[in-house]
Coordinates of C-alpha atoms in Angstrom, one line a residue:
Chain A
M1 CA 92.4 0.4 50.9
A2 CA 93.8 -2.6 49.1
V3 CA 91.0 -4.7 50.4
N4 CA 88.5 -2.3 49.0
E5 CA 90.0 -2.4 45.6
I6 CA 90.0 -6.2 45.6
D7 CA 86.4 -6.2 46.8
K8 CA 85.4 -3.8 44.0
L9 CA 87.1 -6.1 41.5
I10 CA 85.3 -9.1 42.9
Q11 CA 82.0 -7.3 42.8
L12 CA 82.5 -6.2 39.2
L13 CA 83.7 -9.6 38.0
G14 CA 80.8 -11.2 39.8
R15 CA 78.4 -9.4 37.4
V16 CA 79.9 -11.1 34.3
P17 CA 77.6 -13.8 33.0
G18 CA 78.8 -17.2 34.2
L19 CA 80.6 -15.8 37.3
G20 CA 79.1 -15.5 40.7
P21 CA 80.8 -14.0 43.8
R22 CA 82.7 -17.2 44.6
S23 CA 84.1 -17.7 41.1
A24 CA 84.8 -14.0 40.9
R25 CA 86.9 -14.3 44.0
R26 CA 88.8 -17.2 42.5
A27 CA 89.4 -15.3 39.3
V28 CA 90.7 -12.3 41.2
L29 CA 93.1 -14.4 43.2
Y30 CA 94.3 -16.1 40.0
L31 CA 94.8 -12.7 38.4
M32 CA 96.7 -11.3 41.4
K33 CA 99.1 -14.2 41.3
R34 CA 99.8 -13.5 37.6
R35 CA 99.9 -9.8 37.7
D36 CA 102.4 -9.3 34.8
Q37 CA 101.5 -12.3 32.6
L38 CA 97.7 -11.9 32.8
M39 CA 96.3 -9.1 34.9
L40 CA 98.0 -6.1 33.3
P41 CA 97.7 -7.3 29.7
L42 CA 94.0 -8.0 30.5
A43 CA 93.4 -4.6 31.9
Q44 CA 95.1 -3.0 28.9
A45 CA 93.1 -5.1 26.5
M46 CA 89.9 -4.2 28.2
Q47 CA 90.8 -0.5 28.2
A48 CA 91.7 -0.6 24.5
A49 CA 88.5 -2.5 23.7
A50 CA 86.3 -0.1 25.7
E51 CA 87.9 2.9 23.8
K52 CA 88.0 1.5 20.3
I53 CA 85.2 -1.0 19.8
R54 CA 81.9 0.5 18.5
A55 CA 78.8 -0.8 16.8
C56 CA 79.2 -0.7 13.0
S57 CA 77.0 2.1 11.6
E58 CA 76.1 -0.1 8.6
C59 CA 75.2 -3.5 10.2
G60 CA 75.4 -3.2 14.0
N61 CA 78.3 -5.6 14.3
L62 CA 81.0 -4.8 16.9
D63 CA 84.4 -3.8 15.6
A64 CA 87.3 -1.5 16.2
Q65 CA 86.6 0.2 12.8
D66 CA 83.5 1.6 11.3
P67 CA 82.3 0.1 8.9
C68 CA 83.2 -3.3 10.4
A69 CA 85.6 -5.8 8.8
V70 CA 82.7 -7.8 7.4
C71 CA 81.1 -4.7 5.7
R72 CA 84.5 -3.6 4.3
D73 CA 85.4 -7.0 2.9
P74 CA 85.2 -6.7 -0.9
E75 CA 85.1 -10.5 -1.3
R76 CA 81.7 -10.6 0.5
D77 CA 78.6 -11.1 -1.6
R78 CA 76.8 -7.7 -1.5
Q79 CA 73.6 -9.2 -2.9
S80 CA 72.7 -11.0 0.3
I81 CA 72.1 -9.9 3.9
C82 CA 71.7 -12.3 6.8
V83 CA 69.6 -10.8 9.6
V84 CA 70.5 -11.9 13.2
E85 CA 69.2 -11.0 16.6
D86 CA 72.5 -10.3 18.3
V87 CA 76.3 -10.0 17.6
G88 CA 76.7 -13.5 19.2
D89 CA 74.5 -15.0 16.5
L90 CA 76.7 -13.2 13.8
W91 CA 79.8 -14.8 15.4
A92 CA 78.1 -18.2 15.4
L93 CA 77.4 -18.0 11.7
E94 CA 80.9 -16.7 11.0
R95 CA 82.3 -19.7 12.7
T96 CA 80.6 -22.0 10.2
S97 CA 82.2 -20.1 7.2
A98 CA 79.0 -21.2 5.4
F99 CA 77.8 -17.7 4.7
K100 CA 79.7 -15.3 2.5
G101 CA 77.3 -12.3 2.4
R102 CA 76.9 -9.5 4.9
Y103 CA 75.0 -9.3 8.1
H104 CA 72.5 -7.1 9.9
V105 CA 72.2 -7.1 13.7
L106 CA 68.7 -6.4 14.9
G107 CA 69.5 -6.0 18.6
G108 CA 66.7 -8.3 19.8
T109 CA 63.3 -9.5 18.7
L110 CA 59.8 -8.0 19.0
S111 CA 58.6 -8.8 22.5
A112 CA 55.4 -7.6 24.1
L113 CA 56.7 -9.0 27.4
D114 CA 59.8 -6.8 27.4
G115 CA 58.0 -3.9 25.8
R116 CA 60.2 -4.1 22.7
G117 CA 58.5 -2.9 19.5
P118 CA 59.7 -2.3 15.9
E119 CA 61.1 1.1 16.8
Q120 CA 63.5 -0.5 19.4
L121 CA 65.0 -2.7 16.7
N122 CA 67.5 -1.8 14.0
L123 CA 64.9 -2.2 11.3
D124 CA 64.8 1.2 9.5
R125 CA 68.5 0.8 8.6
L126 CA 67.8 -2.7 7.2
V127 CA 65.0 -1.4 5.0
R128 CA 67.3 1.5 3.9
R129 CA 70.1 -1.0 3.1
V130 CA 67.8 -3.1 1.0
R131 CA 66.4 -0.1 -0.8
E132 CA 69.7 1.6 -1.5
Q133 CA 72.2 -1.2 -2.0
G134 CA 70.3 -3.4 -4.5
V135 CA 70.1 -6.4 -2.1
G136 CA 68.7 -9.5 -3.8
E137 CA 68.1 -11.8 -0.8
V138 CA 67.5 -11.3 2.9
I139 CA 68.1 -14.4 5.1
L140 CA 66.2 -14.2 8.4
A141 CA 68.4 -16.2 10.9
L142 CA 66.2 -15.6 13.9
S143 CA 65.5 -17.9 16.9
A144 CA 62.9 -20.7 16.6
T145 CA 60.8 -19.1 19.3
V146 CA 57.5 -17.4 19.2
D147 CA 59.1 -14.0 19.4
G148 CA 61.8 -14.8 16.9
Q149 CA 59.4 -16.1 14.3
T150 CA 56.9 -13.3 14.9
T151 CA 59.8 -10.9 14.2
A152 CA 60.8 -12.8 11.1
H153 CA 57.2 -12.5 9.7
Y154 CA 57.1 -8.8 10.6
I155 CA 60.4 -8.2 8.7
A156 CA 59.3 -10.3 5.7
E157 CA 56.1 -8.2 5.5
K158 CA 58.0 -5.0 5.8
L159 CA 60.3 -6.0 2.9
T160 CA 57.6 -7.3 0.6
A161 CA 57.2 -3.9 -1.1
H162 CA 61.0 -3.7 -1.9
G163 CA 60.9 -6.7 -4.2
V164 CA 63.7 -8.6 -2.3
T165 CA 63.7 -12.4 -1.8
V166 CA 63.2 -13.2 1.9
T167 CA 64.2 -16.6 3.1
R168 CA 64.4 -18.1 6.6
L169 CA 66.7 -20.7 8.2
A170 CA 65.2 -24.2 8.3
H171 CA 64.1 -25.7 11.6
G172 CA 64.5 -29.4 12.4
V173 CA 66.7 -32.2 13.5
P174 CA 70.1 -31.2 14.7
V175 CA 73.2 -33.0 13.5
G176 CA 73.7 -36.0 15.8
G177 CA 70.1 -35.7 17.1
E178 CA 68.1 -38.9 17.6
L179 CA 64.4 -38.7 16.9
D180 CA 63.4 -40.4 20.1
Y181 CA 64.9 -37.6 22.1
L182 CA 63.5 -34.7 20.2
D183 CA 60.5 -32.6 21.4
D184 CA 57.4 -32.8 19.4
G185 CA 57.7 -29.2 18.2
T186 CA 61.1 -29.8 16.6
L187 CA 59.8 -33.0 15.0
T188 CA 56.7 -31.2 13.6
A189 CA 58.9 -28.4 12.2
A190 CA 61.3 -31.0 10.7
L191 CA 58.4 -32.9 9.1
N192 CA 56.9 -29.6 7.7
A193 CA 60.2 -28.6 6.2
R194 CA 61.0 -32.0 4.7
K195 CA 62.6 -32.2 1.3
Chain B
M1 CA 56.8 -27.7 52.2
I2 CA 53.7 -26.9 50.1
E3 CA 53.6 -28.5 46.7
W4 CA 51.2 -29.3 43.9
R5 CA 51.3 -30.9 40.5
D6 CA 49.0 -29.8 37.7
E7 CA 48.7 -29.5 34.0
G8 CA 49.5 -26.0 32.8
I9 CA 49.7 -23.8 29.7
V10 CA 52.7 -21.4 29.5
L11 CA 51.5 -17.8 29.3
S12 CA 54.9 -16.1 29.6
A13 CA 58.5 -16.6 30.9
R14 CA 60.4 -13.5 32.0
P15 CA 64.1 -13.9 32.3
H16 CA 65.3 -13.8 35.9
G17 CA 69.1 -13.7 36.6
E18 CA 71.4 -15.7 34.4
D19 CA 69.4 -18.9 33.7
A20 CA 66.1 -18.8 35.6
A21 CA 62.8 -17.3 34.6
V22 CA 59.6 -16.3 36.3
V23 CA 57.0 -18.4 34.5
Q24 CA 53.3 -17.6 34.4
L25 CA 51.2 -20.7 33.9
L26 CA 47.5 -21.1 33.4
T27 CA 46.8 -24.3 35.4
R28 CA 43.7 -26.4 35.4
A29 CA 43.0 -26.3 39.2
R30 CA 44.8 -23.2 40.3
G31 CA 44.2 -20.7 37.5
R32 CA 47.1 -18.3 36.7
H33 CA 50.0 -19.2 38.8
A34 CA 53.6 -18.0 38.8
G35 CA 56.8 -19.7 39.8
L36 CA 60.5 -19.5 39.5
A37 CA 61.8 -22.0 36.9
R38 CA 65.5 -22.6 37.4
G39 CA 67.4 -23.3 34.2
A40 CA 64.5 -22.0 32.1
Q41 CA 66.9 -20.0 29.9
S42 CA 69.2 -22.9 29.4
K43 CA 69.5 -24.5 25.9
R44 CA 67.8 -27.7 27.2
Q45 CA 64.8 -26.1 28.8
R46 CA 64.3 -22.9 26.8
G47 CA 61.9 -24.6 24.4
T48 CA 59.7 -25.9 27.2
F49 CA 58.7 -22.3 28.2
Q50 CA 57.5 -21.0 24.9
P51 CA 54.1 -19.3 25.1
G52 CA 51.2 -21.7 24.5
N53 CA 53.1 -24.9 25.4
R54 CA 51.3 -27.4 27.6
V55 CA 53.4 -28.7 30.5
D56 CA 53.1 -31.0 33.4
A57 CA 54.0 -28.6 36.2
A58 CA 55.2 -29.2 39.7
W59 CA 55.3 -26.3 42.2
R60 CA 57.0 -26.2 45.6
A61 CA 57.3 -23.5 48.2
R62 CA 57.9 -23.2 52.0
L63 CA 54.9 -20.8 52.4
P64 CA 51.8 -20.4 50.2
D65 CA 52.5 -16.8 49.4
H66 CA 56.0 -17.4 48.2
L67 CA 56.8 -17.3 44.5
G68 CA 58.0 -20.9 44.7
N69 CA 60.0 -23.2 42.5
L70 CA 58.5 -24.5 39.3
T71 CA 59.6 -27.5 37.3
C72 CA 57.9 -28.4 34.1
E73 CA 57.9 -31.3 31.7
P74 CA 56.8 -30.4 28.1
L75 CA 53.6 -32.1 26.9
T76 CA 52.7 -30.4 23.6
S77 CA 54.1 -27.4 21.7
P78 CA 51.5 -25.7 19.5
A79 CA 53.8 -22.8 18.7
A80 CA 56.1 -25.0 16.6
R81 CA 53.2 -25.9 14.3
L82 CA 52.4 -22.3 13.7
F83 CA 55.8 -20.9 12.9
D84 CA 55.0 -20.6 9.2
H85 CA 51.7 -18.9 9.8
P86 CA 52.1 -15.3 10.9
A87 CA 48.5 -14.5 11.7
R88 CA 48.0 -17.7 13.8
L89 CA 51.3 -17.1 15.6
D90 CA 50.1 -13.5 16.4
A91 CA 46.8 -15.0 17.6
L92 CA 48.7 -17.4 19.9
S93 CA 50.8 -14.5 21.4
A94 CA 47.7 -12.3 21.7
A95 CA 45.8 -15.0 23.6
M96 CA 48.6 -15.7 26.0
G97 CA 49.2 -12.0 26.6
I98 CA 45.5 -11.3 27.2
A99 CA 45.1 -14.3 29.5
E100 CA 48.1 -13.2 31.5
H101 CA 46.6 -9.7 32.1
A102 CA 43.0 -10.6 32.4
L103 CA 43.0 -13.6 34.8
P104 CA 43.6 -13.0 38.5
E105 CA 46.4 -14.9 40.0
R106 CA 45.8 -18.1 42.0
T107 CA 42.1 -18.2 41.3
A108 CA 40.7 -21.3 39.6
H109 CA 39.2 -20.7 36.2
P110 CA 38.6 -24.2 34.8
A111 CA 36.5 -22.9 31.9
A112 CA 39.3 -20.5 31.0
F113 CA 41.8 -23.3 31.1
E114 CA 39.6 -25.6 28.9
G115 CA 38.8 -22.8 26.6
T116 CA 42.4 -21.8 26.1
G117 CA 43.3 -25.5 25.4
A118 CA 40.5 -25.6 22.9
L119 CA 41.8 -22.4 21.3
L120 CA 45.3 -23.7 21.0
D121 CA 43.9 -26.8 19.2
A122 CA 41.7 -24.6 17.0
L123 CA 44.7 -22.5 15.8
D124 CA 45.5 -25.3 13.5
G125 CA 42.0 -25.3 11.9
D126 CA 40.2 -23.2 9.3
H127 CA 38.1 -21.2 11.8
W128 CA 40.9 -20.2 14.1
A129 CA 40.0 -16.5 14.0
E130 CA 36.4 -17.1 14.9
S131 CA 37.7 -19.3 17.7
L132 CA 39.8 -16.5 19.0
V133 CA 36.8 -14.1 19.1
H134 CA 34.8 -16.8 21.0
W135 CA 37.7 -17.3 23.4
E136 CA 37.9 -13.6 24.1
L137 CA 34.2 -13.6 24.9
L138 CA 34.7 -16.6 27.2
L139 CA 37.6 -14.8 29.0
L140 CA 35.4 -11.6 29.5
R141 CA 32.7 -13.9 31.0
E142 CA 35.3 -15.5 33.3
V143 CA 36.5 -12.3 34.7
G144 CA 33.0 -11.0 35.3
F145 CA 32.4 -8.8 32.3
G146 CA 30.4 -11.2 30.1
L147 CA 28.4 -9.9 27.2
D148 CA 24.7 -10.9 26.8
L149 CA 24.4 -11.6 23.1
T150 CA 21.2 -13.8 23.4
Q151 CA 18.4 -11.2 23.5
C152 CA 17.7 -7.6 22.6
A153 CA 18.3 -5.1 25.4
G154 CA 15.7 -2.8 24.0
G155 CA 12.9 -5.5 23.8
G156 CA 13.2 -5.9 20.0
P157 CA 13.1 -9.2 18.2
N158 CA 15.8 -11.6 19.2
D159 CA 16.1 -13.2 15.8
Q160 CA 17.6 -10.0 14.3
L161 CA 20.3 -9.1 16.7
A162 CA 22.7 -6.8 14.9
Y163 CA 24.4 -4.5 17.5
V164 CA 25.9 -4.5 20.9
S165 CA 25.6 -1.6 23.4
P166 CA 29.1 -0.4 24.3
R167 CA 27.7 0.7 27.7
T168 CA 25.9 -2.4 28.9
G169 CA 27.5 -5.1 26.7
R170 CA 24.0 -6.4 25.7
A171 CA 22.8 -7.2 22.2
V172 CA 20.4 -4.9 20.4
S173 CA 18.1 -5.8 17.5
L174 CA 18.4 -4.3 14.0
S175 CA 15.2 -2.3 14.3
K176 CA 15.8 -1.0 17.8
G177 CA 19.4 -0.2 17.1
E178 CA 19.1 1.4 13.7
P179 CA 18.6 5.0 15.0
Y180 CA 21.7 4.6 17.2
R181 CA 23.9 2.7 14.8
D182 CA 26.7 5.2 15.0
K183 CA 27.0 4.7 18.7
L184 CA 26.6 0.9 18.8
L185 CA 29.1 -1.8 18.1
S186 CA 28.3 -4.2 15.3
L187 CA 27.4 -7.8 16.3
P188 CA 28.9 -10.2 13.7
G189 CA 26.5 -12.9 12.6
F190 CA 28.6 -15.9 13.8
L191 CA 28.3 -14.6 17.4
A192 CA 24.5 -14.2 17.1
G193 CA 24.1 -17.8 15.9
Y194 CA 23.9 -17.1 12.2
G195 CA 26.4 -16.1 9.5
G196 CA 29.4 -18.1 8.5
G197 CA 32.3 -16.0 9.8
G198 CA 34.9 -14.9 7.3
A199 CA 37.3 -11.9 7.5
H200 CA 34.7 -9.2 7.6
E201 CA 32.8 -10.8 10.5
V202 CA 36.0 -11.7 12.3
A203 CA 37.1 -8.0 12.0
L204 CA 33.8 -7.0 13.6
G205 CA 34.1 -9.6 16.3
L206 CA 37.7 -8.5 17.2
K207 CA 36.5 -4.9 17.3
L208 CA 33.7 -5.9 19.7
T209 CA 35.8 -8.0 22.1
G210 CA 38.7 -5.6 21.8
Y211 CA 36.5 -2.7 22.9
F212 CA 35.4 -4.6 26.1
L213 CA 38.9 -6.0 26.8
R214 CA 40.3 -2.5 26.6
R215 CA 37.6 -1.1 28.8
H216 CA 37.5 -3.7 31.5
V217 CA 41.0 -5.3 31.5
F218 CA 43.7 -3.1 29.9
H219 CA 42.7 0.5 30.3
P220 CA 42.3 0.2 34.1
E221 CA 46.0 -0.8 34.1
D222 CA 46.8 2.1 31.7
R223 CA 47.8 -0.3 28.9
D224 CA 46.6 -1.1 25.4
L225 CA 45.9 -4.6 24.0
P226 CA 49.1 -6.7 23.4
A227 CA 50.9 -5.7 20.1
A228 CA 50.2 -9.2 18.7
R229 CA 46.4 -8.7 19.3
L230 CA 46.5 -5.3 17.5
R231 CA 48.3 -7.0 14.5
V232 CA 45.6 -9.7 14.3
A233 CA 42.9 -7.1 14.2
E234 CA 44.8 -5.0 11.7
R235 CA 45.2 -8.0 9.3
F236 CA 41.4 -8.7 9.4
E237 CA 40.5 -5.1 9.0
R238 CA 42.8 -5.0 6.0
D239 CA 41.4 -8.1 4.4
A240 CA 37.8 -7.7 5.5
G241 CA 35.6 -8.8 2.7
A242 CA 37.9 -11.6 1.6
D243 CA 37.7 -15.1 3.0
A244 CA 39.9 -15.3 6.1
G245 CA 40.8 -19.0 5.8
A246 CA 41.8 -18.7 2.1
T247 CA 43.6 -15.4 2.1
L248 CA 45.2 -14.9 5.4
D249 CA 46.7 -18.0 6.6
P250 CA 46.1 -21.5 5.1
A251 CA 45.8 -24.2 7.7
P252 CA 49.1 -25.9 8.7
G253 CA 49.8 -28.8 6.5
T254 CA 47.6 -27.5 3.6
G255 CA 49.7 -24.5 2.5

């Protein structure tokens, strides 16, 4: 019986990104040895997160409260919305502390390959927010990929009628990047966006 | 071990597992060929597998009918030049999507490879949309459904070709086709050897090639044309009558 439960735990942990069956086995052994210090608090934290964390009905961010902390923050600039593909991108931008506006999580990009069209993205709510909340600028922080940029253009076109300024993140040389090691696509984008 | 090395154009990369992808390439000597590219979803390699990229590809497998492992070195990246140009970016996605569905796997189509390379180069230029229509005609020819746009199917004068029969894919002259104009597809001048292109003619050209691509390639698979291809056609239909180059998408570097 106990073996079955351990196997089940290994099997479930092995599905987590970055963990395979071997590393899941190591993690389970580690947790078993630290039952009180780590395993039980972890189980409780996971239980609480599963019960409480929901997607924000306003922006799509994950939080224990709805609307999320970002949407509720009165200090945030209500004039600008930064559109991101996923919650991970929102967290990345928050780590920079460079953006003080609010966000909108699309939930992916348009992709013919994955059969993801506009109706699968959180787009209608974005248009509604722009229309109803007097947003002045929408920043499209989408990947520098064919799908990401196609989505950016699609959104920009959709928002044209609403008289909002639509901007995009610049593409180019990363901090610490040496020109010699950059691919020609990045260099071309950097040259085109020179200032 | 069976292995080959060839130049390829990335048609698509479908995520497989945590960091690998099943990549479809259009190669010079082996046509459309798939392979498993390990690490294709990693930060370092993700850019290599963008649709339209030219790569130096090496494929290895134990048996010929295996999926095999693919390693690719990037050569050029046309997509990056088109990021600011929505219509051209859609044209790139459309072409890669159509090639992936139309071309049979592991059958050499050197003309399709060269034509696709030429289209990727042309996407930077002023007549990119006309090039897309020409490329779709080439692809139809390569898969055995070529249109005959050189002479009138009804025996009319060949210097006034104005229509295409949706049944046979052959051109019809103005005089012979006039009584049936509602049933025929319009042949844009730039495909018949006259006329300078432009949004209206491109819209007609895309309608023509779209009809035959649907009929011969996509409808048998119970699919429609790729969404990007539909968007390109919509743009030209919307802007028909205006000059495509000037109004839709100025050439990279000039806008």
